[in-house]
Tab-separated table of C-alpha atoms and ligand atoms in Angstrom:
chain	number	residue	atom	x	y	z
A	1	MET	CA	7.304	26.634	-10.236
A	2	ARG	CA	7.068	25.870	-6.524
A	3	LEU	CA	7.424	22.563	-4.729
A	4	ARG	CA	4.524	21.533	-2.479
A	5	ASP	CA	5.016	23.372	0.830
A	6	ASP	CA	4.792	20.168	2.845
A	7	LEU	CA	7.671	18.624	0.872
A	8	THR	CA	10.227	21.432	1.158
A	9	LEU	CA	11.703	20.086	4.409
A	10	LEU	CA	11.702	16.426	3.380
A	11	GLU	CA	14.983	14.977	2.229
A	12	GLY	CA	15.151	12.060	-0.207
A	13	TYR	CA	16.220	8.642	1.057
A	14	HIS	CA	19.877	8.114	0.332
A	15	SER	CA	22.155	5.303	1.268
A	16	PRO	CA	25.533	6.181	-0.287
A	17	GLN	CA	26.445	4.002	-3.290
A	18	VAL	CA	30.226	3.921	-2.930
A	19	ASP	CA	32.604	1.638	-4.785
A	20	VAL	CA	34.192	-0.464	-2.030
A	21	ALA	CA	35.531	-3.996	-1.645
A	22	VAL	CA	33.071	-4.993	1.088
A	23	ARG	CA	29.556	-3.573	0.785
A	24	LEU	CA	27.480	-4.331	3.853
A	25	ASN	CA	25.203	-1.295	3.989
A	26	THR	CA	21.893	-2.082	2.286
A	27	ASN	CA	20.899	-5.556	3.511
A	28	GLU	CA	20.996	-7.168	0.076
A	29	SER	CA	21.738	-10.860	-0.305
A	30	PRO	CA	25.480	-11.451	-0.701
A	31	TYR	CA	24.705	-14.227	-3.208
A	32	PRO	CA	23.538	-13.767	-6.795
A	33	PRO	CA	20.379	-15.654	-7.822
A	34	PRO	CA	20.790	-19.274	-9.023
A	35	ASP	CA	22.305	-19.682	-12.525
A	36	ALA	CA	19.302	-21.805	-13.554
A	37	TRP	CA	16.976	-18.898	-12.735
A	38	ARG	CA	19.054	-16.546	-14.886
A	39	ALA	CA	19.022	-19.060	-17.761
A	40	ALA	CA	15.241	-19.547	-17.509
A	41	LEU	CA	14.695	-15.783	-17.469
A	42	LEU	CA	16.910	-15.200	-20.506
A	43	ASP	CA	15.021	-17.935	-22.371
A	44	GLU	CA	11.736	-16.331	-21.556
A	45	LEU	CA	12.940	-12.868	-22.579
A	46	LYS	CA	13.715	-14.240	-26.067
A	47	THR	CA	10.040	-14.823	-26.707
A	48	LEU	CA	8.503	-12.018	-24.706
A	49	PRO	CA	6.032	-9.970	-26.768
A	50	PHE	CA	7.691	-6.593	-26.160
A	51	HIS	CA	5.257	-4.735	-28.416
A	52	ARG	CA	2.338	-5.548	-26.110
A	53	TYR	CA	1.483	-4.198	-22.667
A	54	PRO	CA	2.087	-6.734	-19.887
A	55	ASP	CA	-0.684	-8.579	-18.033
A	56	ARG	CA	-2.142	-5.692	-16.048
A	57	ASP	CA	-3.298	-7.924	-13.213
A	58	ALA	CA	-0.032	-9.928	-13.098
A	59	THR	CA	-2.232	-12.939	-12.375
A	60	GLU	CA	0.365	-15.658	-12.970
A	61	LEU	CA	2.913	-13.875	-10.789
A	62	ARG	CA	0.370	-13.293	-8.019
A	63	THR	CA	-0.733	-16.934	-8.233
A	64	ALA	CA	2.884	-18.090	-7.901
A	65	ILE	CA	3.527	-15.806	-4.928
A	66	GLY	CA	0.230	-16.754	-3.283
A	67	ALA	CA	1.164	-20.435	-3.551
A	68	LEU	CA	4.217	-19.713	-1.357
A	69	HIS	CA	1.810	-18.806	1.420
A	70	GLY	CA	-1.093	-21.127	0.643
A	71	MET	CA	-3.229	-18.268	-0.683
A	72	GLY	CA	-4.959	-17.462	-3.943
A	73	PRO	CA	-3.952	-14.527	-6.203
A	74	GLU	CA	-6.856	-12.465	-4.883
A	75	HIS	CA	-4.924	-12.123	-1.600
A	76	VAL	CA	-1.694	-10.926	-3.231
A	77	LEU	CA	-0.649	-7.540	-4.528
A	78	ALA	CA	2.696	-7.316	-6.334
A	79	ALA	CA	4.518	-4.034	-6.901
A	80	ASN	CA	7.831	-2.406	-7.793
A	81	GLY	CA	9.542	-3.228	-4.535
A	82	SER	CA	7.805	-3.354	-1.194
A	83	ASN	CA	8.239	0.405	-0.990
A	84	GLU	CA	5.659	0.716	-3.741
A	85	VAL	CA	3.288	-1.521	-1.778
A	86	ILE	CA	3.681	0.831	1.193
A	87	GLN	CA	3.097	3.830	-1.042
A	88	ALA	CA	-0.076	2.281	-2.467
A	89	LEU	CA	-1.334	1.533	1.061
A	90	CYS	CA	-0.710	5.136	2.139
A	91	LEU	CA	-2.341	6.533	-0.996
A	92	ALA	CA	-5.419	4.358	-0.633
A	93	PHE	CA	-5.921	4.341	3.138
A	94	GLY	CA	-3.988	7.413	4.301
A	95	GLY	CA	-3.901	10.873	2.754
A	96	PRO	CA	-4.961	14.308	3.987
A	97	GLY	CA	-6.905	14.276	7.259
A	98	ARG	CA	-5.698	10.761	8.123
A	99	SER	CA	-2.763	9.509	10.138
A	100	ALA	CA	-0.284	6.639	10.214
A	101	ALA	CA	1.204	5.442	13.513
A	102	LEU	CA	4.690	3.998	13.821
A	103	PHE	CA	7.253	3.377	16.537
A	104	ARG	CA	10.734	4.883	16.401
A	105	PRO	CA	13.379	3.916	15.611
A	106	THR	CA	12.105	2.026	12.608
A	107	TYR	CA	12.360	1.899	8.802
A	108	LEU	CA	12.524	5.501	7.685
A	109	MET	CA	10.491	4.980	4.514
A	110	HIS	CA	7.283	4.302	6.458
A	111	SER	CA	7.167	7.901	7.704
A	112	HIS	CA	8.713	9.300	4.531
A	113	ILE	CA	6.143	7.688	2.228
A	114	ALA	CA	3.299	8.579	4.591
A	115	ARG	CA	4.324	12.246	4.480
A	116	ILE	CA	4.705	12.278	0.690
A	117	THR	CA	1.134	11.034	0.430
A	118	GLY	CA	-0.121	13.779	2.763
A	119	THR	CA	-0.691	11.344	5.633
A	120	GLU	CA	0.029	12.719	9.105
A	121	VAL	CA	2.689	10.699	10.931
A	122	VAL	CA	2.144	9.883	14.610
A	123	GLU	CA	5.236	8.543	16.323
A	124	GLY	CA	5.496	6.361	19.399
A	125	GLU	CA	8.781	5.339	20.967
A	126	ARG	CA	10.379	1.942	21.376
A	127	GLY	CA	11.956	1.109	24.743
A	128	ALA	CA	15.585	1.557	25.835
A	129	ASP	CA	16.663	-1.607	24.017
A	130	PHE	CA	14.353	-0.890	21.073
A	131	GLU	CA	11.730	-3.357	22.252
A	132	LEU	CA	8.155	-2.457	21.388
A	133	GLU	CA	6.061	-2.078	24.543
A	134	LEU	CA	2.388	-2.966	24.339
A	135	GLY	CA	1.501	-0.078	26.691
A	136	GLU	CA	3.092	2.454	24.326
A	137	VAL	CA	1.319	0.909	21.338
A	138	GLU	CA	-2.005	1.208	23.157
A	139	ARG	CA	-1.332	4.806	24.236
A	140	VAL	CA	-0.435	5.966	20.712
A	141	VAL	CA	-3.191	4.125	18.898
A	142	ARG	CA	-5.971	5.073	21.308
A	143	LYS	CA	-5.015	8.730	21.057
A	144	ALA	CA	-4.346	9.006	17.321
A	145	GLN	CA	-6.952	6.567	15.959
A	146	PRO	CA	-4.671	6.038	12.931
A	147	ALA	CA	-5.866	4.904	9.521
A	148	LEU	CA	-2.672	2.843	9.255
A	149	THR	CA	-0.398	1.368	11.918
A	150	PHE	CA	3.047	0.201	10.835
A	151	LEU	CA	4.995	-2.563	12.508
A	152	CYS	CA	8.282	-3.862	11.174
A	153	SER	CA	9.284	-7.389	12.101
A	154	PRO	CA	12.212	-7.879	12.264
A	155	ASN	CA	12.554	-4.150	12.710
A	156	ASN	CA	14.987	-2.246	10.524
A	157	PRO	CA	17.523	-1.045	11.720
A	158	THR	CA	17.420	-2.653	15.171
A	159	GLY	CA	16.910	-6.267	14.062
A	160	ARG	CA	14.433	-6.993	16.840
A	161	LEU	CA	11.248	-8.933	16.265
A	162	GLU	CA	8.013	-7.244	17.274
A	163	PRO	CA	6.727	-8.908	20.448
A	164	GLU	CA	4.314	-11.793	20.223
A	165	GLY	CA	0.770	-10.583	20.761
A	166	VAL	CA	1.245	-7.080	19.380
A	167	VAL	CA	-0.526	-7.841	16.094
A	168	ASP	CA	-3.505	-9.330	17.951
A	169	GLU	CA	-3.570	-6.341	20.269
A	170	LEU	CA	-3.539	-3.942	17.339
A	171	LEU	CA	-6.295	-5.830	15.559
A	172	GLU	CA	-8.409	-5.238	18.668
A	173	LEU	CA	-7.399	-1.641	19.217
A	174	ALA	CA	-6.620	-0.023	15.914
A	175	PRO	CA	-9.443	1.499	13.923
A	176	GLY	CA	-7.545	1.191	10.628
A	177	LEU	CA	-5.277	-1.141	8.735
A	178	VAL	CA	-2.401	-2.921	10.495
A	179	VAL	CA	0.645	-3.185	8.226
A	180	VAL	CA	3.411	-5.601	9.211
A	181	ASP	CA	6.528	-5.004	7.131
A	182	GLU	CA	8.328	-8.345	6.924
A	183	ALA	CA	11.018	-7.372	4.431
A	184	TYR	CA	13.318	-9.580	6.565
A	185	GLY	CA	10.628	-12.051	7.615
A	186	GLN	CA	12.348	-15.141	6.190
A	187	PHE	CA	15.318	-14.673	8.527
A	188	ALA	CA	13.092	-14.662	11.607
A	189	PRO	CA	11.481	-17.469	13.606
A	190	ARG	CA	7.910	-16.128	13.398
A	191	SER	CA	5.689	-14.270	10.964
A	192	ALA	CA	2.300	-12.580	10.890
A	193	VAL	CA	1.422	-14.163	7.526
A	194	GLU	CA	-0.623	-16.907	9.214
A	195	LYS	CA	-2.889	-14.271	10.717
A	196	VAL	CA	-3.904	-12.847	7.335
A	197	SER	CA	-7.567	-13.435	6.591
A	198	ASP	CA	-10.450	-11.739	4.788
A	199	ASP	CA	-12.062	-10.703	8.065
A	200	ARG	CA	-9.000	-8.994	9.598
A	201	PRO	CA	-7.646	-5.564	8.584
A	202	LEU	CA	-4.092	-6.914	8.428
A	203	VAL	CA	-1.576	-6.918	5.584
A	204	VAL	CA	1.945	-8.358	5.558
A	205	VAL	CA	4.521	-6.833	3.232
A	206	ARG	CA	7.446	-8.812	1.800
A	207	THR	CA	10.139	-8.310	-0.796
A	208	PHE	CA	12.250	-10.144	-3.361
A	209	SER	CA	15.119	-7.741	-2.618
A	210	LYS	CA	16.689	-9.648	0.286
A	211	THR	CA	16.040	-13.394	0.554
A	212	TRP	CA	15.348	-13.808	-3.120
A	213	SER	CA	18.643	-12.169	-4.192
A	214	MET	CA	16.735	-9.909	-6.569
A	215	ALA	CA	17.205	-6.350	-5.308
A	216	ALA	CA	17.936	-5.228	-8.883
A	217	ALA	CA	14.562	-6.490	-10.115
A	218	ARG	CA	12.550	-4.215	-7.769
A	219	LEU	CA	9.794	-6.617	-6.839
A	220	GLY	CA	7.820	-6.669	-3.611
A	221	TYR	CA	4.394	-7.803	-2.540
A	222	MET	CA	1.760	-7.836	0.090
A	223	VAL	CA	-0.635	-10.516	1.303
A	224	GLY	CA	-3.903	-9.369	2.806
A	225	PRO	CA	-7.683	-9.423	2.575
A	226	ALA	CA	-9.000	-9.577	-1.006
A	227	GLU	CA	-10.912	-6.365	-0.340
A	228	VAL	CA	-7.673	-4.500	0.421
A	229	VAL	CA	-5.968	-5.902	-2.691
A	230	ARG	CA	-8.906	-4.723	-4.825
A	231	ALA	CA	-8.923	-1.312	-3.157
A	232	LEU	CA	-5.295	-0.731	-4.107
A	233	GLU	CA	-6.137	-0.972	-7.811
A	234	ALA	CA	-7.530	2.538	-7.460
A	235	VAL	CA	-4.111	4.025	-6.755
A	236	LEU	CA	-1.726	1.912	-8.837
A	237	LEU	CA	-0.825	3.062	-12.320
A	238	PRO	CA	-2.060	0.862	-15.178
A	239	TYR	CA	0.498	-1.814	-16.154
A	240	HIS	CA	2.732	-0.815	-13.248
A	241	LEU	CA	4.523	-4.192	-13.307
A	242	ASP	CA	6.520	-4.675	-16.499
A	243	ALA	CA	6.578	-8.048	-18.237
A	244	MET	CA	10.283	-8.689	-17.480
A	245	LYS	CA	9.704	-8.252	-13.782
A	246	GLN	CA	6.624	-10.462	-13.856
A	247	ALA	CA	8.652	-13.196	-15.538
A	248	ALA	CA	11.563	-12.732	-13.108
A	249	GLY	CA	9.300	-13.167	-10.096
A	250	ARG	CA	7.273	-16.011	-11.549
A	251	LEU	CA	10.430	-17.977	-12.354
A	252	ALA	CA	12.092	-17.150	-9.019
A	253	VAL	CA	9.511	-18.927	-6.898
A	254	ARG	CA	10.496	-22.181	-8.625
A	255	PHE	CA	13.790	-21.858	-6.765
A	256	GLN	CA	12.314	-21.689	-3.304
A	257	ALA	CA	14.491	-24.512	-1.960
A	258	GLU	CA	17.691	-22.735	-3.086
A	259	MET	CA	16.466	-19.539	-1.477
A	260	GLN	CA	15.732	-21.294	1.794
A	261	GLY	CA	19.249	-22.751	1.697
A	262	ARG	CA	20.663	-19.236	1.370
A	263	VAL	CA	18.540	-17.980	4.238
A	264	ALA	CA	19.846	-20.817	6.441
A	265	THR	CA	23.446	-19.951	5.504
A	266	ILE	CA	22.904	-16.271	6.258
A	267	VAL	CA	21.261	-17.066	9.616
A	268	GLU	CA	24.268	-19.250	10.482
A	269	GLU	CA	26.687	-16.499	9.412
A	270	ARG	CA	24.699	-14.032	11.515
A	271	GLY	CA	25.393	-16.229	14.557
A	272	VAL	CA	29.124	-16.321	13.786
A	273	LEU	CA	29.177	-12.552	13.334
A	274	ALA	CA	27.203	-11.929	16.535
A	275	ARG	CA	29.564	-14.117	18.570
A	276	ALA	CA	32.612	-12.300	17.197
A	277	LEU	CA	31.009	-8.895	17.848
A	278	ALA	CA	30.281	-9.899	21.455
A	279	GLU	CA	34.062	-10.059	22.049
A	280	LEU	CA	34.534	-6.401	21.060
A	281	PRO	CA	33.866	-3.189	23.015
A	282	LEU	CA	30.425	-2.663	21.448
A	283	ASP	CA	26.759	-2.811	22.325
A	284	THR	CA	24.823	-5.139	20.019
A	285	TRP	CA	21.230	-6.301	19.950
A	286	PRO	CA	19.808	-9.715	19.071
A	287	SER	CA	18.815	-9.764	15.404
A	288	GLY	CA	16.159	-11.778	13.600
A	289	ALA	CA	17.215	-10.259	10.267
A	290	ASN	CA	20.193	-10.354	7.886
A	291	PHE	CA	21.912	-7.458	9.648
A	292	VAL	CA	23.170	-6.525	13.090
A	293	LEU	CA	23.079	-3.141	14.827
A	294	ILE	CA	26.206	-2.198	16.769
A	295	ARG	CA	27.273	0.735	18.937
A	296	PRO	CA	30.986	1.140	19.714
A	297	ARG	CA	31.336	1.936	23.415
A	298	GLU	CA	34.668	3.704	23.420
A	299	LYS	CA	34.802	5.403	20.042
A	300	ASP	CA	32.510	7.744	18.162
A	301	GLY	CA	30.262	5.867	15.685
A	302	GLN	CA	30.851	8.365	12.875
A	303	LYS	CA	34.632	7.965	13.283
A	304	VAL	CA	34.347	4.178	13.235
A	305	TRP	CA	32.222	4.371	10.073
A	306	GLU	CA	34.817	6.609	8.364
A	307	GLU	CA	37.733	4.422	9.360
A	308	LEU	CA	35.939	1.303	8.120
A	309	LEU	CA	35.367	3.084	4.815
A	310	GLU	CA	39.088	3.923	4.628
A	311	ARG	CA	39.579	0.133	4.776
A	312	SER	CA	37.079	-0.317	1.915
A	313	VAL	CA	34.298	-1.636	4.169
A	314	LEU	CA	30.946	0.141	3.865
A	315	VAL	CA	28.334	-0.282	6.601
A	316	ARG	CA	25.243	1.816	7.268
A	317	ASN	CA	25.825	4.902	9.360
A	318	PHE	CA	22.999	5.675	11.789
A	319	SER	CA	25.264	7.523	14.211
A	320	SER	CA	23.488	10.859	13.926
A	321	TRP	CA	19.923	9.500	14.003
A	322	PRO	CA	17.700	10.248	16.972
A	323	ARG	CA	17.644	7.252	19.340
A	324	LEU	CA	20.495	5.610	17.383
A	325	GLU	CA	23.363	7.917	18.393
A	326	GLY	CA	26.669	6.206	17.665
A	327	CYS	CA	25.044	3.188	15.968
A	328	LEU	CA	26.111	1.412	12.789
A	329	ARG	CA	24.273	-1.381	10.987
A	330	VAL	CA	26.136	-4.157	9.260
A	331	THR	CA	24.554	-6.511	6.733
A	332	VAL	CA	25.472	-10.187	7.023
A	333	GLY	CA	27.580	-10.944	3.954
A	334	THR	CA	29.545	-13.958	2.753
A	335	THR	CA	31.979	-15.588	5.201
A	336	ALA	CA	34.854	-13.723	3.513
A	337	GLU	CA	33.042	-10.365	3.664
A	338	ASN	CA	32.140	-10.836	7.325
A	339	GLN	CA	35.732	-11.738	8.167
A	340	ALA	CA	37.025	-8.708	6.242
A	341	PHE	CA	34.571	-6.506	8.142
A	342	LEU	CA	35.560	-8.008	11.503
A	343	SER	CA	39.272	-7.621	10.959
A	344	ALA	CA	38.826	-3.999	9.784
A	345	LEU	CA	36.615	-3.345	12.824
A	346	ARG	CA	39.131	-4.880	15.237
A	347	GLU	CA	41.813	-2.605	13.782
A	348	VAL	CA	39.603	0.480	14.015
A	349	LEU	CA	38.596	-0.246	17.612
A	350	ALA	CA	42.101	-1.206	18.770
B	401	LIG	N1	10.847	-2.532	4.268
B	401	LIG	C1	11.973	-2.586	4.979
B	401	LIG	C2	11.879	-2.788	6.448
B	401	LIG	C3	13.218	-2.454	4.354
B	401	LIG	O1	14.340	-2.481	5.085
B	401	LIG	C4	13.269	-2.287	2.954
B	401	LIG	C5	14.562	-2.172	2.202
B	401	LIG	N2	15.505	-1.376	2.739
B	401	LIG	C6	12.062	-2.215	2.268
B	401	LIG	C7	10.873	-2.360	2.945
B	401	LIG	C8	12.001	-1.921	0.813
B	401	LIG	O2	12.434	-2.940	0.062
B	401	LIG	P1	12.140	-3.017	-1.492
B	401	LIG	O3	11.451	-1.760	-1.919
B	401	LIG	O4	13.476	-3.214	-2.088
B	401	LIG	O5	11.254	-4.210	-1.633
């Protein structure tokens, strides 16, 4: 046996799963879902016809998700996490002989999934403070003529929103599909969802893993033109969404008010965290997400990460990544978790 030649140099995507007291490394919600959601799901599982395949089109789930955005189910594609949405987009619109453009540093899985699907990756650069410059977007897209262009707003791991106007510019410039990954969209003041329409090659990707406190359920979705949703059927496996997940998602949207309350709390906590971080010898960047990127000024990032771990605090280590030398990313947790992180950090930096 022999692995595909183009995969031999690719590493899998691993964020260490370590048993620690304070886990702030994967941008999950620090709060479990509402008890009433869990009760409703358990009730539904009691009567679920497990001997039958699930609804292949997941129509009820897609209708419920569409209603969140004032759209019909024909504009919604649901999948096993937003990563699977991205994979389906690359399979259907990318592939051999086609390219995907993206702007570093950004969410690693965009390039990783593109490569797995045989899509060439064309990389532009973000500016010194990780801002996306329209001139760079134009340069990259004009040259590469990509089948897919990825934006990420707020961008992971920098937390910055993509600039206003960039989606419109791309819709003018880009020959292919514009994909805006809004995995953290609910924490940010603006979204590209309103721009979605049948006559624009734009899709917006979202997830239940963060705001909806459902990372364990692996549910994500995309809103976009009905034609794109239909096209993706060609690459998804039959019955790819199991009945338990469909029920979990369908019931979750009933708890939208609770979820919005959690988002507001996390945004408030993010402010508290950012103000405390500003007092320390670190560079930080304004975040529109549920995490903050930091770079210790006087101490090596790797060392800081290790010493936080010794104090049972796990953050995400980006210190050896190109463009992110010395950087760490911390997820906004509960008040107690954030305080535990801050006091460990103060000790480590002292
Ligand atoms: N997009 C971005 C920007 C992310 O940060 C993540 C999670 N790390 C995802 C997509 C994937 O989320 P999921 O597959 O859990 O929906």
